[in-house]
């Protein structure tokens, strides 16, 4: 196979051995310079090849100025991009290639070929900084199934989509939990990941938010991607400090949460880094972790808790002081280095951790913590806290003790008496039969009040969402105190963090514990309910999730000025005067979004029907707000917007005709699929190698003026609905219904400087 790269003709010879592909490139043009061949090596590295080694050999003398002949040896791994540390030493040095040898045994795909060892003066492909490989041999063109290189319309070789490589890494990590990964930094040099990263980021509200400079999602281009990759290649890339802002921590709270806002270039690099780290770590994360993970949420954590914590006797509520702000950088680096042996990748992560922050135009260095607001911070926090997950799971295995017996002696005694009476009933008659029936009824009443299951077992259950975690313990309080001390020692000594003694509470399970905004307890209910062909105490020992109405819902209503408290202590809905300036449609939409947000989050609560009162307060506050705006009454506003079906809504005009925005109902948010936890493979969301941004920028056709064969830039806006339609580019974005527009540099300059 012959291809032309940088006007240098090269010959590719592709042998196959044990699922690995070795590509040898030998120049046939003696006019090629060393720099040209280095450029070829870099291009092929970006295509996914590994173990690039360049050797040169001059021919002739200085007078003839003969150019060197350069040999490049490359290796690509098809079965995974990692080898365990122990396996690296078991592979032999790369042997000399054999071109189309005669098979010693078999034919076709089953053929076996001889092995020749590599000469001692050959290029050291199997050196310490590369993968060792098995002996190599060349088969016939039709005798192996490795995909050949694909070429585009310009004759250039196409790269294998990086997302497919990351998917292989994910599968390898899932199948081999102890796998060590190396040479991951090279995937940061592949342009397709940056287009995918931009696709993931541009739609976010913060895409147009500036960091310490004017860099935003606006102005993205191929040239920008090339500059980022080049800076990563030569090691000159340095993250900018984040711009620190403070947001309110809780409703009606004076506490503020620090938030770091990176520049958009740093967001792009962090997003690519996040995808690489996610491919390695996501398959090995604990199933008990639910925070900042694909297709996991607070609801999956709560559903898992409801299913797993049944019958526990105690709760241990865990709280780590300032988790994100107190992550030890050296501990984090050591944890990552145990799984990833790539010094350049770890150095890049270290740069992000040590970037510092700007506050009031003053630079502050960072010595610990991950900046909240960074793209890569959640995955780094999960990697850090995964050590806590492993410690708790190890402690649970050591703590576990099975039951001595399934039923209590008291329950077995009563059931034996019932069976004995039922046996006597078969031959009894008259008064004896009546007495036995009464006795059986009395014994069943006693059985239904007698504890059934023995409590001799010891079990620990564990759920974590970000830095919030809770343990369910079957045992006594002394066991809980000991577990709490072990957790405190591990967090302080190993993780270099502090467990809050005031917020880390030990609560009996018949009392409410707080987790993710829910009140949690274990029921002690002896009521009998039909269960198949018999009755049983179905609720006893089950977990109850309740809405903390007084602590969560009421502060929300007061904070939004939805209600007010009268002098006699009663509560009534009131008008929100600060939104009088909005249209009627916007007012109803605001109330609907707030109502649905609360109801959706508490849709799995056992006392979900309690939100009916919340709906009443929101609805009449909305009516009073509309009435206050129009100087009318709530009754008249309801009559004005009544739809004839028992509800009301605000009509609005669309291209398809008049539609109506009805007021939301809380029952529409009820979660009927309680036990379905669909944890979908995250890689499925990244199907395809190219994105629309890659296609649009590669077309080199301005979407505004129509110029062809020109470099393009992406013009970005946060919301299409905010465009007025006065400019040509605004009309184009409104017509396309896109937040982005691929334009040439001249058009982009005219957009910003009309």
XYZ file of C-alpha atoms in Angstrom:
754
model
C 0.000 0.000 0.000
C 1.364 3.367 -1.005
C 0.170 6.775 0.122
C 1.546 10.296 -0.229
C 1.996 12.424 2.862
C 3.523 15.890 2.649
C 4.726 15.108 -0.881
C 6.765 12.196 0.444
C 5.981 8.795 -1.013
C 5.825 6.108 1.656
C 5.241 2.390 1.619
C 2.946 0.837 4.268
C 3.385 -2.821 5.047
C 0.720 -4.055 7.484
C 1.367 -7.323 9.275
C -0.991 -8.868 11.816
C -0.294 -10.816 14.977
C -2.559 -11.643 17.897
C -4.976 -8.783 17.253
C -2.300 -6.112 16.947
C -1.287 -4.151 13.867
C 2.280 -3.038 13.197
C 2.863 -0.508 10.474
C 6.326 0.041 9.079
C 6.944 3.124 6.989
C 10.052 3.301 4.888
C 10.882 6.228 2.667
C 11.460 5.525 -0.962
C 12.225 9.166 -1.805
C 15.789 10.014 -0.787
C 14.994 13.713 -1.033
C 12.942 13.610 2.128
C 14.338 15.633 4.965
C 14.337 14.637 8.595
C 11.795 17.347 9.475
C 9.455 16.038 6.763
C 9.593 12.552 8.199
C 9.006 13.901 11.691
C 5.901 15.615 10.381
C 4.772 12.312 8.895
C 5.328 10.633 12.237
C 3.208 13.271 13.967
C 0.396 12.898 11.391
C 0.373 9.142 11.819
C 0.390 9.522 15.603
C -2.745 11.628 15.317
C -4.292 8.790 13.269
C -3.952 6.480 16.270
C -0.585 4.798 15.761
C 1.822 4.230 18.602
C 5.495 3.589 19.319
C 6.851 5.957 16.713
C 10.609 5.658 16.390
C 12.657 7.485 13.757
C 16.177 6.482 12.724
C 18.217 8.068 9.948
C 21.145 6.796 7.953
C 23.147 9.072 5.639
C 24.530 7.851 2.360
C 27.327 9.462 0.407
C 29.657 12.131 1.728
C 29.397 15.755 2.694
C 30.218 16.934 -0.776
C 27.278 15.180 -2.396
C 24.988 16.377 0.420
C 22.934 13.224 0.184
C 19.687 13.244 2.162
C 19.122 10.627 4.838
C 17.006 7.542 4.465
C 14.614 7.433 7.380
C 12.771 4.420 8.786
C 9.697 4.895 10.961
C 8.176 2.037 12.946
C 4.667 2.366 14.259
C 2.361 0.196 16.336
C -1.396 0.337 16.838
C -3.238 -1.787 19.406
C -6.642 -3.033 18.332
C -7.615 -4.948 21.442
C -7.205 -2.099 23.891
C -4.827 0.704 24.664
C -3.437 -0.581 27.913
C -1.327 -3.352 29.336
C -0.954 -4.294 32.936
C 2.381 -3.597 34.522
C 3.130 -7.277 34.979
C 2.267 -8.125 31.393
C 4.577 -5.537 29.854
C 7.687 -7.489 30.672
C 6.322 -10.725 29.226
C 6.267 -9.451 25.654
C 9.315 -9.882 23.453
C 11.085 -7.207 21.527
C 9.651 -6.348 18.150
C 11.098 -8.853 15.660
C 11.987 -8.291 12.044
C 9.038 -8.264 9.662
C 8.643 -11.100 7.196
C 7.009 -10.235 3.884
C 4.484 -12.823 2.663
C 6.107 -15.936 4.126
C 5.032 -19.427 3.330
C 2.692 -20.857 5.975
C 3.987 -23.779 7.974
C 0.509 -25.097 8.778
C -3.074 -24.503 7.637
C -4.567 -22.244 4.982
C -6.354 -18.898 4.817
C -7.360 -17.370 8.148
C -6.188 -20.488 10.057
C -2.708 -20.387 8.603
C 0.291 -20.323 10.929
C 3.473 -18.510 9.890
C 7.093 -18.726 11.003
C 8.620 -16.210 13.325
C 11.870 -14.409 12.761
C 13.548 -12.445 15.486
C 14.378 -8.812 14.963
C 17.990 -7.980 14.287
C 19.994 -6.326 17.025
C 20.675 -3.160 15.026
C 17.018 -2.473 14.253
C 14.937 0.288 15.727
C 14.027 -0.382 19.399
C 10.249 -0.406 19.014
C 9.886 -2.487 22.144
C 11.718 0.013 24.329
C 10.756 0.874 27.859
C 8.583 3.826 26.853
C 6.446 1.789 24.445
C 4.415 -1.355 24.433
C 6.186 -4.651 24.078
C 4.657 -6.779 21.314
C 4.479 -10.358 20.130
C 6.541 -11.549 17.149
C 5.270 -10.114 13.898
C 4.605 -11.641 10.483
C 2.942 -10.559 7.240
C 0.013 -12.451 5.746
C -1.586 -12.219 2.325
C -3.826 -9.254 1.656
C -7.025 -11.288 1.848
C -6.040 -13.408 4.816
C -6.613 -10.931 7.677
C -9.614 -8.908 8.771
C -7.933 -5.766 10.125
C -9.568 -2.694 8.567
C -7.484 -0.970 5.939
C -6.754 2.721 5.985
C -9.603 4.814 4.596
C -8.979 7.898 2.501
C -11.071 11.009 1.972
C -11.762 12.733 -1.325
C -8.418 14.521 -1.162
C -6.450 11.307 -0.805
C -5.603 11.898 2.851
C -6.021 9.042 5.327
C -9.011 9.332 7.658
C -8.552 8.919 11.371
C -10.395 6.290 13.293
C -13.043 8.090 15.363
C -11.564 8.728 18.764
C -14.870 7.988 20.472
C -14.581 4.403 19.207
C -11.129 4.172 20.757
C -12.508 5.530 24.041
C -15.286 2.983 23.858
C -12.661 0.213 23.581
C -10.882 1.668 26.595
C -14.158 1.667 28.517
C -14.832 -1.985 27.659
C -11.281 -2.940 28.606
C -11.618 -1.109 31.919
C -14.927 -2.832 32.591
C -13.612 -6.332 31.800
C -10.263 -5.859 33.579
C -10.732 -3.930 36.804
C -7.019 -3.941 37.652
C -5.872 -2.713 34.251
C -3.197 -0.032 34.072
C -3.582 2.573 31.309
C -0.759 4.361 29.550
C -0.291 6.800 26.670
C -3.682 8.489 27.031
C -2.307 11.968 26.457
C -2.144 11.416 22.692
C -5.943 11.390 22.504
C -5.881 15.036 23.543
C -4.176 15.666 20.181
C -7.091 14.435 18.077
C -9.304 17.180 16.599
C -12.562 15.175 16.484
C -12.808 15.191 20.278
C -12.757 18.998 20.325
C -15.690 19.222 17.924
C -17.576 16.793 20.133
C -16.583 18.834 23.189
C -17.882 22.011 21.557
C -21.132 20.208 20.737
C -21.494 19.310 24.420
C -20.741 22.823 25.671
C -22.173 25.370 23.272
C -25.821 24.822 24.308
C -25.112 25.469 28.003
C -26.124 28.764 29.553
C -22.534 29.424 30.569
C -21.165 29.078 27.031
C -21.353 32.831 26.579
C -20.072 33.641 30.079
C -16.609 35.201 30.121
C -13.812 34.051 32.369
C -10.762 36.188 33.033
C -10.720 37.198 29.345
C -13.183 37.619 26.478
C -12.924 33.993 25.328
C -16.384 32.435 24.869
C -18.092 29.885 22.606
C -18.209 32.586 19.960
C -15.321 32.373 17.462
C -14.740 28.603 17.513
C -12.847 27.399 14.410
C -10.490 24.772 13.037
C -7.598 27.169 13.527
C -8.458 27.446 17.223
C -8.467 23.652 17.571
C -5.099 23.472 15.788
C -3.631 26.087 18.144
C -4.852 24.176 21.192
C -3.432 20.889 19.894
C -0.109 22.489 18.974
C 0.223 23.989 22.460
C -0.478 20.555 23.956
C 2.103 18.955 21.661
C 4.946 21.304 22.552
C 3.920 21.524 26.233
C 3.234 25.286 26.220
C -0.443 25.004 27.117
C -1.140 26.724 30.428
C -4.675 27.048 31.843
C -5.850 30.513 32.788
C -6.953 31.256 36.353
C -10.675 30.907 36.887
C -12.854 33.902 37.646
C -14.376 33.461 41.096
C -18.004 34.323 41.712
C -20.253 33.541 44.676
C -23.755 32.084 44.496
C -26.330 31.645 47.240
C -25.886 28.283 48.916
C -29.490 27.745 50.065
C -32.805 29.540 49.887
C -32.927 32.414 52.362
C -29.387 31.686 53.462
C -26.565 34.148 54.009
C -23.919 31.540 53.119
C -22.324 31.780 49.700
C -20.793 29.033 47.578
C -17.591 29.888 45.628
C -17.874 29.233 41.908
C -14.957 29.190 39.449
C -15.627 30.211 35.832
C -12.904 29.057 33.385
C -12.274 30.500 29.955
C -13.960 28.685 27.077
C -10.660 27.345 25.731
C -9.971 25.782 29.107
C -13.539 24.405 29.091
C -12.850 22.686 25.758
C -9.652 21.060 26.998
C -11.334 20.071 30.269
C -14.266 18.516 28.400
C -11.891 16.409 26.270
C -9.968 15.441 29.408
C -13.257 14.555 31.109
C -14.243 12.193 28.274
C -10.890 10.411 28.484
C -11.011 10.065 32.268
C -14.657 8.994 32.122
C -13.787 6.187 29.704
C -11.204 4.854 32.160
C -12.966 5.357 35.490
C -16.700 5.150 34.812
C -16.738 1.313 34.506
C -14.854 0.872 37.778
C -16.758 3.380 39.895
C -18.880 1.909 42.662
C -22.553 1.234 41.970
C -23.243 3.042 45.242
C -22.044 6.341 43.748
C -24.652 8.433 41.914
C -23.341 12.004 41.741
C -22.088 13.563 38.473
C -22.278 10.311 36.545
C -23.931 9.540 33.190
C -27.601 8.569 33.470
C -27.510 8.779 37.264
C -29.146 11.365 39.469
C -30.618 12.077 42.882
C -33.612 9.919 41.956
C -31.474 6.864 41.142
C -29.748 7.310 44.524
C -33.080 7.599 46.371
C -34.617 4.651 44.526
C -31.585 2.521 45.338
C -31.855 3.601 48.984
C -35.560 2.717 49.088
C -34.779 -0.722 47.704
C -31.611 -1.547 49.661
C -32.175 0.032 53.097
C -35.262 -1.969 54.074
C -35.045 -3.325 57.600
C -32.023 -1.313 58.772
C -31.936 -0.252 62.398
C -29.716 2.847 62.249
C -28.756 5.640 59.873
C -25.332 7.312 59.740
C -25.562 10.638 57.919
C -22.164 11.605 56.536
C -20.957 15.128 55.812
C -17.438 16.171 54.749
C -16.407 19.749 55.537
C -15.896 21.722 52.316
C -15.283 18.632 50.201
C -14.533 20.327 46.864
C -12.424 23.032 48.515
C -10.288 20.639 50.560
C -9.295 17.968 48.043
C -5.587 17.302 48.535
C -3.780 17.659 45.204
C -0.991 15.232 46.003
C -3.400 12.545 47.196
C -5.473 13.009 44.032
C -2.365 12.736 41.841
C -1.322 9.543 43.623
C -4.797 8.031 43.169
C -4.795 8.800 39.433
C -1.205 7.594 39.025
C -2.192 4.194 40.426
C -4.515 3.686 37.429
C -3.006 5.854 34.697
C 0.722 5.751 33.958
C 0.976 8.851 31.817
C 3.142 11.633 33.165
C 1.998 14.236 30.597
C -1.688 13.635 31.354
C -1.162 13.878 35.103
C 0.930 17.007 34.564
C -1.981 18.577 32.646
C -4.388 17.739 35.474
C -1.880 19.249 37.903
C -1.834 22.463 35.853
C -5.618 22.760 36.105
C -5.492 22.179 39.856
C -2.771 24.805 40.343
C -4.201 27.401 37.930
C -5.451 29.638 40.755
C -8.331 32.078 40.656
C -9.009 35.795 40.171
C -11.160 37.662 42.682
C -11.571 41.432 42.547
C -8.785 41.437 39.928
C -6.393 39.903 42.418
C -4.666 36.603 41.689
C -4.847 33.895 44.345
C -2.898 30.655 44.164
C -4.654 27.348 44.870
C -3.029 24.809 47.167
C -5.966 22.416 47.523
C -9.429 21.740 46.157
C -11.102 21.553 42.756
C -12.832 24.737 41.551
C -16.602 24.250 41.550
C -17.816 25.202 38.092
C -14.971 23.517 36.238
C -15.849 20.852 33.682
C -13.323 18.338 34.983
C -13.928 18.993 38.711
C -16.851 16.523 39.164
C -14.981 13.568 37.648
C -11.875 14.403 39.701
C -13.997 14.557 42.868
C -15.527 11.174 42.031
C -12.064 9.683 41.463
C -11.023 11.068 44.844
C -14.120 9.893 46.730
C -14.072 6.502 45.023
C -11.430 5.621 47.598
C -14.071 6.259 50.274
C -16.504 4.001 48.406
C -13.965 1.177 48.315
C -13.202 1.610 52.026
C -16.874 1.471 53.032
C -17.499 -1.582 50.833
C -14.487 -3.317 52.385
C -15.747 -2.418 55.870
C -19.198 -3.776 54.975
C -17.714 -7.132 53.948
C -15.796 -7.398 57.226
C -18.867 -6.309 59.233
C -21.285 -8.706 57.565
C -22.724 -11.529 59.660
C -25.527 -13.797 58.502
C -28.576 -14.651 60.610
C -28.332 -17.475 63.128
C -31.891 -18.414 62.246
C -34.514 -17.051 59.868
C -37.426 -16.643 62.314
C -37.552 -15.645 65.956
C -38.242 -18.407 68.540
C -41.475 -16.656 69.607
C -42.766 -16.607 66.033
C -41.854 -20.256 65.459
C -43.650 -21.246 68.711
C -46.876 -19.510 67.685
C -46.819 -20.944 64.154
C -46.224 -24.457 65.610
C -49.265 -24.074 67.860
C -51.378 -22.944 64.893
C -50.298 -25.948 62.806
C -51.039 -28.296 65.727
C -54.534 -26.822 66.167
C -55.202 -27.048 62.422
C -54.198 -30.720 62.469
C -56.578 -31.429 65.375
C -59.319 -29.541 63.525
C -59.453 -32.186 60.817
C -60.928 -34.814 63.220
C -62.793 -32.505 65.653
C -66.558 -32.104 65.740
C -69.169 -30.077 67.609
C -68.027 -27.842 70.449
C -64.448 -29.077 70.160
C -64.299 -27.819 66.579
C -65.722 -24.440 67.581
C -63.164 -24.117 70.383
C -60.309 -24.984 68.033
C -61.465 -22.363 65.518
C -61.519 -19.716 68.251
C -58.074 -20.807 69.417
C -56.651 -20.600 65.870
C -58.067 -17.086 65.439
C -56.506 -15.974 68.738
C -53.147 -17.527 67.825
C -53.149 -15.789 64.422
C -53.834 -12.466 66.140
C -50.814 -13.094 68.389
C -48.693 -14.183 65.383
C -49.484 -10.967 63.516
C -48.111 -8.936 66.451
C -45.031 -11.095 67.049
C -41.730 -10.074 65.363
C -41.035 -12.512 62.584
C -37.431 -12.028 61.428
C -34.507 -12.499 63.748
C -32.187 -9.521 64.196
C -28.956 -11.406 64.723
C -27.508 -10.426 61.325
C -25.148 -7.485 60.776
C -25.280 -5.570 57.510
C -24.037 -2.202 56.201
C -25.714 -0.472 53.265
C -24.176 2.595 51.633
C -25.276 5.309 49.162
C -23.263 8.365 48.073
C -24.202 11.365 45.962
C -21.202 13.684 45.460
C -19.979 14.541 48.985
C -23.259 13.519 50.705
C -23.483 9.925 51.860
C -25.626 7.828 54.173
C -25.137 4.399 55.732
C -27.850 2.003 56.840
C -26.720 -0.360 59.619
C -28.308 -3.537 60.929
C -26.799 -3.805 64.386
C -26.675 -1.836 67.591
C -25.635 1.739 68.336
C -22.173 0.635 69.503
C -21.538 -0.734 66.007
C -22.557 2.629 64.526
C -20.200 4.521 66.834
C -17.315 2.252 65.819
C -18.107 2.627 62.095
C -18.251 6.412 62.493
C -14.794 6.440 64.113
C -13.375 4.278 61.308
C -14.834 6.647 58.701
C -13.428 9.681 60.486
C -9.949 8.123 60.721
C -9.917 7.096 57.056
C -11.096 10.485 55.798
C -8.598 12.400 57.939
C -5.564 10.138 57.476
C -5.965 8.861 53.925
C -8.041 11.513 52.168
C -6.624 14.438 54.202
C -10.122 15.808 54.821
C -12.326 16.293 57.850
C -15.602 14.636 58.741
C -18.009 17.096 60.360
C -18.823 15.847 63.847
C -21.897 18.078 64.164
C -23.487 17.060 60.864
C -22.459 13.401 60.919
C -25.400 12.056 62.910
C -26.424 8.606 64.135
C -30.208 8.333 63.930
C -32.511 5.441 64.750
C -34.383 4.282 61.700
C -37.846 4.878 63.206
C -36.962 8.607 63.218
C -36.436 10.817 60.198
C -32.988 11.240 58.704
C -32.277 13.829 55.987
C -30.712 12.827 52.657
C -30.845 14.783 49.365
C -33.728 16.938 50.594
C -35.903 13.955 51.622
C -36.898 12.779 55.094
C -36.119 9.056 55.354
C -37.235 6.482 57.870
C -38.017 2.758 58.137
C -41.649 1.913 58.845
C -42.728 -0.095 61.905
C -46.220 -0.901 60.686
C -48.030 -4.070 61.792
C -51.059 -3.530 59.547
C -52.084 -6.494 57.429
C -52.648 -6.064 53.708
C -53.570 -8.583 51.006
C -50.489 -10.088 49.464
C -51.356 -12.732 46.874
C -53.474 -15.459 48.446
C -52.710 -14.365 52.003
C -52.264 -11.282 54.128
C -48.922 -9.961 55.344
C -47.273 -6.956 56.956
C -46.113 -5.501 53.644
C -45.169 -2.069 55.005
C -43.202 -3.273 58.004
C -39.488 -2.646 57.517
C -39.942 -0.745 54.243
C -38.281 2.623 53.613
C -40.468 5.712 53.532
C -39.404 8.816 51.585
C -41.230 11.933 52.784
C -41.336 15.581 51.731
C -40.005 17.920 54.448
C -42.779 20.417 53.825
C -41.914 22.758 56.687
C -38.162 22.797 55.976
C -38.139 22.851 52.170
C -41.482 23.843 50.624
C -42.496 26.671 52.971
C -39.121 28.491 52.813
C -39.336 28.269 49.024
C -42.812 29.851 48.989
C -41.789 32.645 51.357
C -38.556 33.258 49.426
C -40.450 33.667 46.142
C -43.109 35.905 47.791
C -45.815 33.418 46.808
C -47.409 33.487 50.283
C -47.553 35.726 53.316
C -48.350 35.091 56.942
C -51.157 37.047 58.575
C -51.204 38.298 62.160
C -53.280 35.347 63.340
C -50.659 32.951 61.937
C -52.622 31.807 58.901
C -51.089 31.698 55.437
C -52.585 33.046 52.234
C -51.336 33.373 48.645
C -50.261 36.817 47.521
C -49.351 38.590 44.286
C -45.690 38.749 43.156
C -45.415 42.427 42.264
C -41.876 42.162 40.893
C -43.117 40.230 37.817
C -45.971 42.598 36.908
C -43.870 43.817 33.966
C -43.915 40.356 32.352
C -46.576 39.257 29.891
C -49.410 36.997 31.007
C -47.841 34.077 29.156
C -44.481 34.653 30.870
C -46.135 34.864 34.311
C -47.949 31.537 33.859
C -44.800 29.949 32.419
C -42.778 31.103 35.441
C -45.228 29.540 37.884
C -45.423 26.348 35.820
C -41.658 25.885 35.729
C -41.352 26.376 39.498
C -44.295 24.077 40.227
C -43.051 21.322 37.935
C -39.504 21.625 39.301
C -40.624 20.988 42.896
C -43.167 18.309 41.989
C -40.806 16.434 39.673
C -38.094 16.282 42.310
C -40.470 14.989 45.001
C -42.378 12.711 42.605
C -41.157 9.531 44.359
C -42.156 10.679 47.860
C -44.587 8.555 49.825
C -46.593 11.648 50.813
C -46.625 13.116 47.308
C -50.324 14.044 47.654
C -49.286 16.651 50.213
C -48.169 18.783 47.266
C -51.823 19.448 46.440
C -51.716 22.257 48.984
C -48.541 23.542 47.327
C -50.341 23.584 43.968
C -53.264 25.524 45.481
C -50.951 28.214 46.865
C -49.076 28.544 43.564
C -52.235 28.699 41.435
C -53.959 31.410 43.432
C -50.757 33.388 43.750
C -50.559 33.289 39.948
C -54.177 34.465 39.633
C -53.561 37.290 42.113
C -50.438 38.302 40.181
C -52.433 38.486 36.927
C -55.216 40.355 38.703
C -52.783 42.845 40.218
C -51.212 43.491 36.840
C -54.573 44.159 35.135
C -56.144 45.838 38.204
C -58.806 43.173 38.368
C -59.748 40.248 40.632
C -58.755 36.576 40.713
C -62.304 35.488 39.921
C -62.435 37.670 36.809
C -59.029 36.465 35.600
C -60.071 32.835 35.967
C -63.298 33.568 34.096
C -61.364 35.377 31.365
C -58.900 32.505 30.742
C -61.257 29.555 31.328
C -60.911 26.924 28.582
C -64.271 25.184 29.110
C -62.720 21.916 30.399
C -62.589 22.831 34.081
C -59.167 24.480 33.872
C -57.746 27.769 32.667
C -54.796 28.930 30.604
C -53.387 31.870 28.669
C -53.851 31.739 24.864
C -50.973 32.685 22.554
C -50.449 32.880 18.801
C -48.202 30.478 16.858
C -47.665 29.708 13.192
C -49.911 26.663 13.574
C -52.668 28.772 15.144
C -53.778 29.724 18.644
C -52.558 27.518 21.510
C -53.179 27.701 25.249
C -50.653 27.581 28.098
C -52.632 25.892 30.901
C -51.645 26.048 34.532
C -49.667 22.955 35.557
C -51.099 20.236 37.814
C -49.033 18.428 40.407
C -50.464 14.988 39.594
C -49.013 15.230 36.084
C -45.566 15.032 37.696
C -46.237 11.804 39.608
C -43.535 9.243 38.942
C -45.300 6.025 37.994
C -42.111 4.155 37.023
C -40.748 3.916 40.540
C -38.403 0.974 40.263
C -36.990 1.462 36.786
C -33.369 2.521 37.026
C -32.204 2.621 33.447
C -28.419 2.965 33.624
C -27.590 3.326 29.937
C -24.089 2.925 28.548
C -22.779 6.472 28.282
C -20.872 5.742 25.086
C -24.123 5.228 23.218
C -24.700 8.974 23.273
C -21.554 9.545 21.187
C -22.399 7.414 18.162
C -20.675 8.659 15.028
C -17.226 10.053 14.402
C -18.112 13.446 12.939
C -20.296 16.187 14.242
C -22.286 18.828 12.464
C -19.687 21.440 13.480
C -16.920 19.415 11.856
C -18.949 19.119 8.663
C -19.915 22.795 8.601
C -16.368 24.030 9.189
C -14.905 21.544 6.709
C -17.308 22.706 3.995
C -15.521 26.126 3.969
C -18.697 27.822 2.748
C -19.901 30.904 4.619
C -23.509 30.414 5.740
C -24.123 34.177 5.554
C -22.469 35.586 2.422
C -21.908 32.330 0.518
C -18.125 32.655 0.000
C -16.401 29.358 -0.737
C -13.001 27.963 0.151
C -12.540 30.343 3.090
C -11.715 29.600 6.750
C -14.811 29.742 8.940
C -15.621 30.699 12.510
C -18.656 29.842 14.626
C -20.801 32.780 15.675
C -22.684 31.863 18.846
C -25.608 33.374 20.774
C -27.086 32.181 24.052
C -30.758 32.271 23.027
C -32.357 32.491 19.593
C -35.546 33.933 21.068
C -33.658 37.054 22.188
C -32.766 37.956 18.585
C -34.741 40.915 17.199
C -34.494 39.956 13.550
C -33.206 43.395 12.505
C -29.906 42.201 11.032
C -29.318 39.745 8.209
C -27.420 37.326 10.438
C -30.248 37.422 12.990
C -32.757 36.524 10.300
C -30.514 33.653 9.184
C -30.232 32.216 12.720
C -33.980 32.602 13.312
C -34.733 30.837 10.029
C -32.316 27.989 10.800
C -33.443 27.822 14.469
C -29.788 27.545 15.484
C -27.698 29.199 18.142
C -24.650 28.952 15.877
C -23.717 30.213 12.444
C -20.585 29.220 10.478
C -19.345 32.431 8.860
C -16.170 33.733 7.319
C -13.903 36.104 9.227
C -15.135 39.184 7.360
C -18.785 38.418 8.138
C -17.944 37.613 11.737
C -16.193 40.959 12.099
C -19.199 42.781 10.591
C -21.552 40.995 13.021
C -19.655 42.332 16.025
C -18.762 45.673 14.459
C -21.638 46.652 12.153
